[in-house]
Tab-separated table of C-alpha atoms and ligand atoms in Angstrom:
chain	number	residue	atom	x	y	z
D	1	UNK	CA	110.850	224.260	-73.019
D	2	UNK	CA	111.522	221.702	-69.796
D	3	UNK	CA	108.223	219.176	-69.746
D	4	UNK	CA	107.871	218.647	-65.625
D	5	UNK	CA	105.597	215.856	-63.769
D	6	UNK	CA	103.689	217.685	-61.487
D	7	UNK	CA	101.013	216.194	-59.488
D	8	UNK	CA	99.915	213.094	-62.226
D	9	UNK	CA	100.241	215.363	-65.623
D	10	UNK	CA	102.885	216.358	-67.622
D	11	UNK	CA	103.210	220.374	-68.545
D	12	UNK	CA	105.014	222.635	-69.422
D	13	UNK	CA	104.410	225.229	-66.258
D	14	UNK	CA	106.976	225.510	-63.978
D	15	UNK	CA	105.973	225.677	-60.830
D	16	UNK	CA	102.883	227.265	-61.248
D	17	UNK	CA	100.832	224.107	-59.771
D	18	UNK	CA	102.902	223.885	-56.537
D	19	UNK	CA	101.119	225.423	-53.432
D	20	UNK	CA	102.616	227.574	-51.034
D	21	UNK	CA	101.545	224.897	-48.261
D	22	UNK	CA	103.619	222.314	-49.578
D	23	UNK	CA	105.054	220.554	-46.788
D	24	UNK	CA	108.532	220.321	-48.918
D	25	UNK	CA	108.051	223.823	-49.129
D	26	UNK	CA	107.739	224.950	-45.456
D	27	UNK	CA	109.734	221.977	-43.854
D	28	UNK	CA	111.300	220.279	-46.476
D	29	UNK	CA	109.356	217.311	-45.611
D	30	UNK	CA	110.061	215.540	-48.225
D	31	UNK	CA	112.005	213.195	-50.231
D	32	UNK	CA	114.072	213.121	-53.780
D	33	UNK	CA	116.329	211.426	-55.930
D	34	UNK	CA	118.553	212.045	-59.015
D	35	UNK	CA	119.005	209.659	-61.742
D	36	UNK	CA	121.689	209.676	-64.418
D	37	UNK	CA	121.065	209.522	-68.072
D	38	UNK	CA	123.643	208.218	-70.286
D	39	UNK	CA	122.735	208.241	-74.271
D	40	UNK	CA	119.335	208.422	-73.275
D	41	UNK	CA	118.888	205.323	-71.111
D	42	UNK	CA	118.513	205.825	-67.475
D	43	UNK	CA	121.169	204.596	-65.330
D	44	UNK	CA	120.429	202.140	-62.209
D	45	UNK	CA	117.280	203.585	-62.569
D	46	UNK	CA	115.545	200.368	-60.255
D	47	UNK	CA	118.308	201.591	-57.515
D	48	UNK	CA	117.151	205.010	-57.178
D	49	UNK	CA	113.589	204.433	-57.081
D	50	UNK	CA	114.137	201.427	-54.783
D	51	UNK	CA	115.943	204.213	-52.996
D	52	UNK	CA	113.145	206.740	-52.833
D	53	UNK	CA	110.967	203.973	-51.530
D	54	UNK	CA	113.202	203.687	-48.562
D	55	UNK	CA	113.656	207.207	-47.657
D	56	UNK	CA	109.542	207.858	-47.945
D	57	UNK	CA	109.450	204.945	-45.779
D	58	UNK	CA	112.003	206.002	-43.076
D	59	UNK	CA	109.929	209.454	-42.949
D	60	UNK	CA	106.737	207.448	-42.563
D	61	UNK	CA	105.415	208.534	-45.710
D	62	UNK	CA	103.747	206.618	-48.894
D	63	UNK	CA	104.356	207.557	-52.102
D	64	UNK	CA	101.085	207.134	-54.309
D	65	UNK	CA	102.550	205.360	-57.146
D	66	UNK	CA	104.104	202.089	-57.356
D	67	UNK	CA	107.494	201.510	-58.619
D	68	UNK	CA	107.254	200.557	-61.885
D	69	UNK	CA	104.859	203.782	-62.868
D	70	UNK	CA	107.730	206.250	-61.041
D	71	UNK	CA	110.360	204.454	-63.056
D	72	UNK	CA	107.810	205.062	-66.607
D	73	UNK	CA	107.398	208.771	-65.143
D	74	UNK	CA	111.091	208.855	-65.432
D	75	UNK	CA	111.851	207.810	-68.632
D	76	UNK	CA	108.609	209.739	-70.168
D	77	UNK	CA	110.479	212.749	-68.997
D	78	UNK	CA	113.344	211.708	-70.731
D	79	UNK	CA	111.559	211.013	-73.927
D	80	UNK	CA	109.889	214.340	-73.795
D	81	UNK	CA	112.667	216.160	-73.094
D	82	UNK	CA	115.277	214.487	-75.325
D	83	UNK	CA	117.596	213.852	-73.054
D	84	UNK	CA	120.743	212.147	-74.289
D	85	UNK	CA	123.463	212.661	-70.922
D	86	UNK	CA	121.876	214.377	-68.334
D	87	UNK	CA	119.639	213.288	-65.232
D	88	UNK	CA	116.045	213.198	-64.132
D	89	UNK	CA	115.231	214.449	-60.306
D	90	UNK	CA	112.235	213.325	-58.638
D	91	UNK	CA	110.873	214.676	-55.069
D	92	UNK	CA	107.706	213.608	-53.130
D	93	UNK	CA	107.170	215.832	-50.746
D	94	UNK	CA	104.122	214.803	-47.886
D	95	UNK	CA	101.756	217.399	-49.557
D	96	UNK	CA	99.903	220.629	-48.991
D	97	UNK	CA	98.085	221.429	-45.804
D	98	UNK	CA	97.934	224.438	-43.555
D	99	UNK	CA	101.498	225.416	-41.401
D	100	UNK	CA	101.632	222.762	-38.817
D	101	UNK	CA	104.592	220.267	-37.996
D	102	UNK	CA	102.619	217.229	-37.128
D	103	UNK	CA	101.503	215.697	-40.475
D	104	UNK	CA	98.128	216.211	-41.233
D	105	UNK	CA	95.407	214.872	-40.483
D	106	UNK	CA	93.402	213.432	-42.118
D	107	UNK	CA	95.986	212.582	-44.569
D	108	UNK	CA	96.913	214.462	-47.982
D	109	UNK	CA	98.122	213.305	-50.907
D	110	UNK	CA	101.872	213.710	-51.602
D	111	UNK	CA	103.031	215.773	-53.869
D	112	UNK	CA	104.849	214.370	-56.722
D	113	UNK	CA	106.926	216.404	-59.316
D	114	UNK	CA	110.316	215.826	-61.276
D	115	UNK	CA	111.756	216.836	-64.522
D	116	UNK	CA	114.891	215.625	-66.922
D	117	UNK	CA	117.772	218.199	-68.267
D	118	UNK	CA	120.419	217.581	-70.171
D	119	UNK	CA	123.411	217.702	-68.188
D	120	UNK	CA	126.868	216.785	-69.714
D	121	UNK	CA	129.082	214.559	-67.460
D	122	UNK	CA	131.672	216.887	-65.556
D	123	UNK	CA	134.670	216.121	-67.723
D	124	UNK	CA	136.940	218.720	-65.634
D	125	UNK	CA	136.939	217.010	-62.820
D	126	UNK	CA	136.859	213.474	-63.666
D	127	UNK	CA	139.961	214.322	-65.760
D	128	UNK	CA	142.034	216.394	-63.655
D	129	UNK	CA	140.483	215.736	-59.968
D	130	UNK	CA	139.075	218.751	-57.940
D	131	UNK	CA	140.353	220.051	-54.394
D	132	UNK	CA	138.022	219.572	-51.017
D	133	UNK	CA	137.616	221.488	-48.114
D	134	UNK	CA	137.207	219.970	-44.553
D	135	UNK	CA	134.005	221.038	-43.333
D	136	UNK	CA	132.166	220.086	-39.718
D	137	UNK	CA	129.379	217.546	-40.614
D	138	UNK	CA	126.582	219.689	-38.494
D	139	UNK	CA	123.469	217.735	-39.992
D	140	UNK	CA	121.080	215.926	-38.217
D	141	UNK	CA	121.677	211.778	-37.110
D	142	UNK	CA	119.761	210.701	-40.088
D	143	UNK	CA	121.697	211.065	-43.030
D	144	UNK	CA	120.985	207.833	-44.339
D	145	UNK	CA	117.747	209.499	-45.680
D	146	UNK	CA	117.461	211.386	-49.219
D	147	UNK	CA	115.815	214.065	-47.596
D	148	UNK	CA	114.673	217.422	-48.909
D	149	UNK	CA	116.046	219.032	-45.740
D	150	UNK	CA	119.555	220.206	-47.549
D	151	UNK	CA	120.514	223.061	-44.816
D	152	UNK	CA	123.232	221.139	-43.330
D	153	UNK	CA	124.279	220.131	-46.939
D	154	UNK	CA	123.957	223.542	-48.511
D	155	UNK	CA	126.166	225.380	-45.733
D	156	UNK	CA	128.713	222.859	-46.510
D	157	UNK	CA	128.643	223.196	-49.805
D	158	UNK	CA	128.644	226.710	-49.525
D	159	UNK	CA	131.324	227.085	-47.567
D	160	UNK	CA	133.555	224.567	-49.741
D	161	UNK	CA	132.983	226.746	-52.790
D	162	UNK	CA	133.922	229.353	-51.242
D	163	UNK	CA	137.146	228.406	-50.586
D	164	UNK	CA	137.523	227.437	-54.701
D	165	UNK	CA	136.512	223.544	-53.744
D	166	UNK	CA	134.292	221.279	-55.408
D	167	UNK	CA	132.908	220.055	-52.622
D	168	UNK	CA	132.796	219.361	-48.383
D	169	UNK	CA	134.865	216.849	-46.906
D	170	UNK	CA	132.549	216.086	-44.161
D	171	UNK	CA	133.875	215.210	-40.416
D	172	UNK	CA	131.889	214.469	-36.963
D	173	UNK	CA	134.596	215.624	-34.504
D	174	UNK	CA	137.611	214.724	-36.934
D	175	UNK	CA	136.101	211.485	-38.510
D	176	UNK	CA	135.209	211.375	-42.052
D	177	UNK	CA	131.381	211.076	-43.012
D	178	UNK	CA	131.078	211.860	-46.513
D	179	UNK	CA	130.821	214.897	-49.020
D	180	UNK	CA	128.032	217.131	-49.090
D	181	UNK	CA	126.062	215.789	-52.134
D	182	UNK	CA	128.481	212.306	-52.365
D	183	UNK	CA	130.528	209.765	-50.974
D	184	UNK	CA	134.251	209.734	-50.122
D	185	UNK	CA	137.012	207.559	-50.179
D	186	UNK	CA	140.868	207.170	-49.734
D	187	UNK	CA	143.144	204.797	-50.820
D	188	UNK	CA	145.800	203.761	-48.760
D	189	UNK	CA	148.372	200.711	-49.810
D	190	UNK	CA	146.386	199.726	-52.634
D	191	UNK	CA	142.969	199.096	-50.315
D	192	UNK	CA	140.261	201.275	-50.617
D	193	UNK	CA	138.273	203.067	-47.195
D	194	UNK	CA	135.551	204.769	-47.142
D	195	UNK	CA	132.816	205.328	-44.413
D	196	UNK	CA	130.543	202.141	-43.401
D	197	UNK	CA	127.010	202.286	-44.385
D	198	UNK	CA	125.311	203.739	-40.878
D	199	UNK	CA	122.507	206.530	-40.301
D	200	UNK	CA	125.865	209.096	-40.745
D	201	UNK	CA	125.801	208.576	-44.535
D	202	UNK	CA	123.683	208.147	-47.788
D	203	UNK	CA	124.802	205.157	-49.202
D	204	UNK	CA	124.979	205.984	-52.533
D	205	UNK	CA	124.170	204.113	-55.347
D	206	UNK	CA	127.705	205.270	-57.008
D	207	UNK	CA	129.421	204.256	-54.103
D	208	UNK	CA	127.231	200.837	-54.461
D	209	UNK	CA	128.683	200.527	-57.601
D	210	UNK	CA	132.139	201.442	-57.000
D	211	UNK	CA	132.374	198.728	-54.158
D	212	UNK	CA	131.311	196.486	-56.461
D	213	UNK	CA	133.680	197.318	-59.181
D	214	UNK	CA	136.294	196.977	-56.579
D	215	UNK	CA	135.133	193.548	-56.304
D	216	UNK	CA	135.530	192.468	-59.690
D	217	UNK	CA	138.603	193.999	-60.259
D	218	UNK	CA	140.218	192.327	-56.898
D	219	UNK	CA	140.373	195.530	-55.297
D	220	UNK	CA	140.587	195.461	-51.377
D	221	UNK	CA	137.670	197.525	-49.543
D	222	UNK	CA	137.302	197.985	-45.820
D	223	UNK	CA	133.933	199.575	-45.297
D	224	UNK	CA	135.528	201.231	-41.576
D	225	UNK	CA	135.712	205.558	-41.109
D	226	UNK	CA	139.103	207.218	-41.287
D	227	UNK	CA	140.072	210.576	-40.023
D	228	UNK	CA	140.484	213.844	-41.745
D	229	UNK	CA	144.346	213.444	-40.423
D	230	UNK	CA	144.597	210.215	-41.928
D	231	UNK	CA	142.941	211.526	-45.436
D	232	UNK	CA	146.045	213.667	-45.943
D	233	UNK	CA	148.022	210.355	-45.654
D	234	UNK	CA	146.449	208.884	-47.915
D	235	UNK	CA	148.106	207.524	-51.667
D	236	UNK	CA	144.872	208.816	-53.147
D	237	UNK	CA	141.553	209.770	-52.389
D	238	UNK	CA	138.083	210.100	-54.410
D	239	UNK	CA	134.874	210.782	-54.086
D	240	UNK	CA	131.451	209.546	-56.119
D	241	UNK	CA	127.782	210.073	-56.744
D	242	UNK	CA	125.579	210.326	-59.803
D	243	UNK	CA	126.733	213.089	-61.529
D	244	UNK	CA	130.489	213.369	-60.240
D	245	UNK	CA	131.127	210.056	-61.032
D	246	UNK	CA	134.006	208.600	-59.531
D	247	UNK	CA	135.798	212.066	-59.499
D	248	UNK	CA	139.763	212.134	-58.267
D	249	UNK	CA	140.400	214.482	-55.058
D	250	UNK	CA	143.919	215.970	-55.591
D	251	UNK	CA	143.981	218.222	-52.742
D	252	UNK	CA	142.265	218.670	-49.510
D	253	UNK	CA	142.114	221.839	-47.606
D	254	UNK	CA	144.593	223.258	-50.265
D	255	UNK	CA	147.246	220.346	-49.372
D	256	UNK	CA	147.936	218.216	-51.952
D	257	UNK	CA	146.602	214.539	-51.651
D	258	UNK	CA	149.983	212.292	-52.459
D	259	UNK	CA	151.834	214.339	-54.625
D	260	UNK	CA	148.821	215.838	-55.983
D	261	UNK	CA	148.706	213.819	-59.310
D	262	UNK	CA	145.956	211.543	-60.200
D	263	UNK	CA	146.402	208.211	-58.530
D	264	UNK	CA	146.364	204.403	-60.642
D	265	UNK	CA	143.589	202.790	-58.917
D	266	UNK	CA	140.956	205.689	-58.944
D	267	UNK	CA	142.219	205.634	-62.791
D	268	UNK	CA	141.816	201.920	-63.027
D	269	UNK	CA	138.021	202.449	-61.458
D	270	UNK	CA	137.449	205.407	-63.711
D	271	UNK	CA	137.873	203.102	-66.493
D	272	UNK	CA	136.098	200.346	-64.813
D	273	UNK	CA	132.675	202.647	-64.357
D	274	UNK	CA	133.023	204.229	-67.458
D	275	UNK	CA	133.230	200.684	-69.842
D	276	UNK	CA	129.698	199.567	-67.649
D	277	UNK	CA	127.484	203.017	-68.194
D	278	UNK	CA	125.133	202.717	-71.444
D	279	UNK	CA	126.165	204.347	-74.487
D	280	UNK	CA	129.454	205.540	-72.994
D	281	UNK	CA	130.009	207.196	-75.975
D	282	UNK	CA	126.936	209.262	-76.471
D	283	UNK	CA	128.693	212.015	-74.572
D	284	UNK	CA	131.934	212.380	-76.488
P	301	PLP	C1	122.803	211.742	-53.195
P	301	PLP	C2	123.880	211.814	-52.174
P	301	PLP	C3	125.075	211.081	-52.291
P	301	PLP	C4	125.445	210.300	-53.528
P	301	PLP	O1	124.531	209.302	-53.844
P	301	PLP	P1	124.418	208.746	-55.332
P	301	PLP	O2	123.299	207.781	-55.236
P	301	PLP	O3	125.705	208.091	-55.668
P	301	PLP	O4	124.125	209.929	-56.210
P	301	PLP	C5	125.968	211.105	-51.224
P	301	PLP	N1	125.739	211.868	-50.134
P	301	PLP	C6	124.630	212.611	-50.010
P	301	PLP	C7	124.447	213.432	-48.774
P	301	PLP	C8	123.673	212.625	-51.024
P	301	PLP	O5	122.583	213.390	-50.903
């Protein structure tokens, strides 16, 4: 049975404690993260929660708990739940008060829940790459938020899968935001591109890490948006977040990317985040 956080105690209900004038509920006014587990550690766990931080901030909301007790929430759930690869999710939402959109007042308390699964790594993909679909990026100007408000992001999604994709290639009038639930990026003459951190994209903490791989390994990055016409020119394209990874993109809109074959340098970075992830081989 899952063990959830839900508003300061641990238990074993699901659910059953949430109100039906949750604020996350009825606007998703709230905020959320996802952190990866790898052999039972949590992974750039400081990021995340720095991360959370930010977005409450940016919605003018204040979480009740400081940093350091979210990040012990965290890995209590992963001690209670044994997780070994799999990922903890965290939301705050701004609490429980009768339908109104201005927040109330007085204040409430948010509402803090989150729980850990076990969740193997997505081998099939981050082996053989997955196809995108191009998708108009619809959502609001602030996607530099970890918002609860997903519409934008589940039509996307939705809309991807069903056209057999693992994701949405995101695009404001023809220029490449990001994916859905993750970042994208292309690779084009042995420099990596991929969107510049603006209010059009999460930066993700993958991506983070994947720039600064890059780094070490002397790998060019411009930080400067492409277009969806010059993503099918690209020599190779990928995307990233928590659970994908750094996964390979080997076709977009059904067109293969390159010759639709797995490309050297998102290999070389594949094998550059894999060697820096705790207990890498926990998984196998
Ligand atoms: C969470 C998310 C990402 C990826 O971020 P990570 O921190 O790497 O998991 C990218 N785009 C959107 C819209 C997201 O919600």
């Amino acid at each position: 049975m899952t063990v959830y956080f839900i508003d300061g105690q641990f238990t074993e209900r699901d659910g059953l404690a949430i109100s039906i004038d949750d604020r996350g509920y009825y606007f998703g006014d709230g905020v959320y993260e996802v952190i990866k587990v790898y052999g039972g550690e949590l992974y750039t766990a400081e990021e995340h929660i720095d991360r959370l931080f930010q977005s409450a901030t940016k919605i003018k909301m204040t979480i009740p708990y400081a940093e350091v007790q979210l990040m012990e929430i965290a890995r209590e759930l992963v001690a209670k739940n044994n997780i070994l690869v799999g990922h903890v999710y965290i939301q705050v939402t701004r609490g429980s008060a009768p339908r109104m959109h201005q927040f109330p007042d007085p204040t409430v308390p948010p509402v803090v829940t989150g729980y850990a699964i076990n969740n193997p790594r997505p081998m099939m993909g981050i082996e053989n790459g997955v196809g995108v679909k191009s998708v108009a990026d619809v959502r609001w100007l602030r996607c530099d938020i970890k918002s609860l408000n997903l519409l934008g992001n589940v039509l996307a999604k939705q809309e991807a899968h069903e056209a057999g994709c693992i994701e949405a290639l995101l695009h404001r009038d023809g220029v490449v935001t990001e994916g859905s639930a993750s970042n994208m990026f292309g690779v084009k003459g042995g420099t990596v591109y991929t969107h510049p951190v603006t209010n059009l994209i999460l930066n993700g903490i993958t991506r983070q890490v994947v720039l600064g791989l890059c780094e070490e390994q002397g790998i060019p990055v411009v930080e400067k948006s492409f277009t969806i016409d010059e993503a099918f020119e690209m020599d190779e394209f990928f995307l990233t977040s928590t659970t994908s990874e750094v996964t390979p993109v080997i076709s977009i809109d059904g067109r293969p990317v390159s010759s639709g074959i797995l490309g050297p340098l998102t290999m070389k970075l594949q094998k550059a985040f894999s060697s820096q992830i705790p207990s890498f081989i926990a998984d196998e």
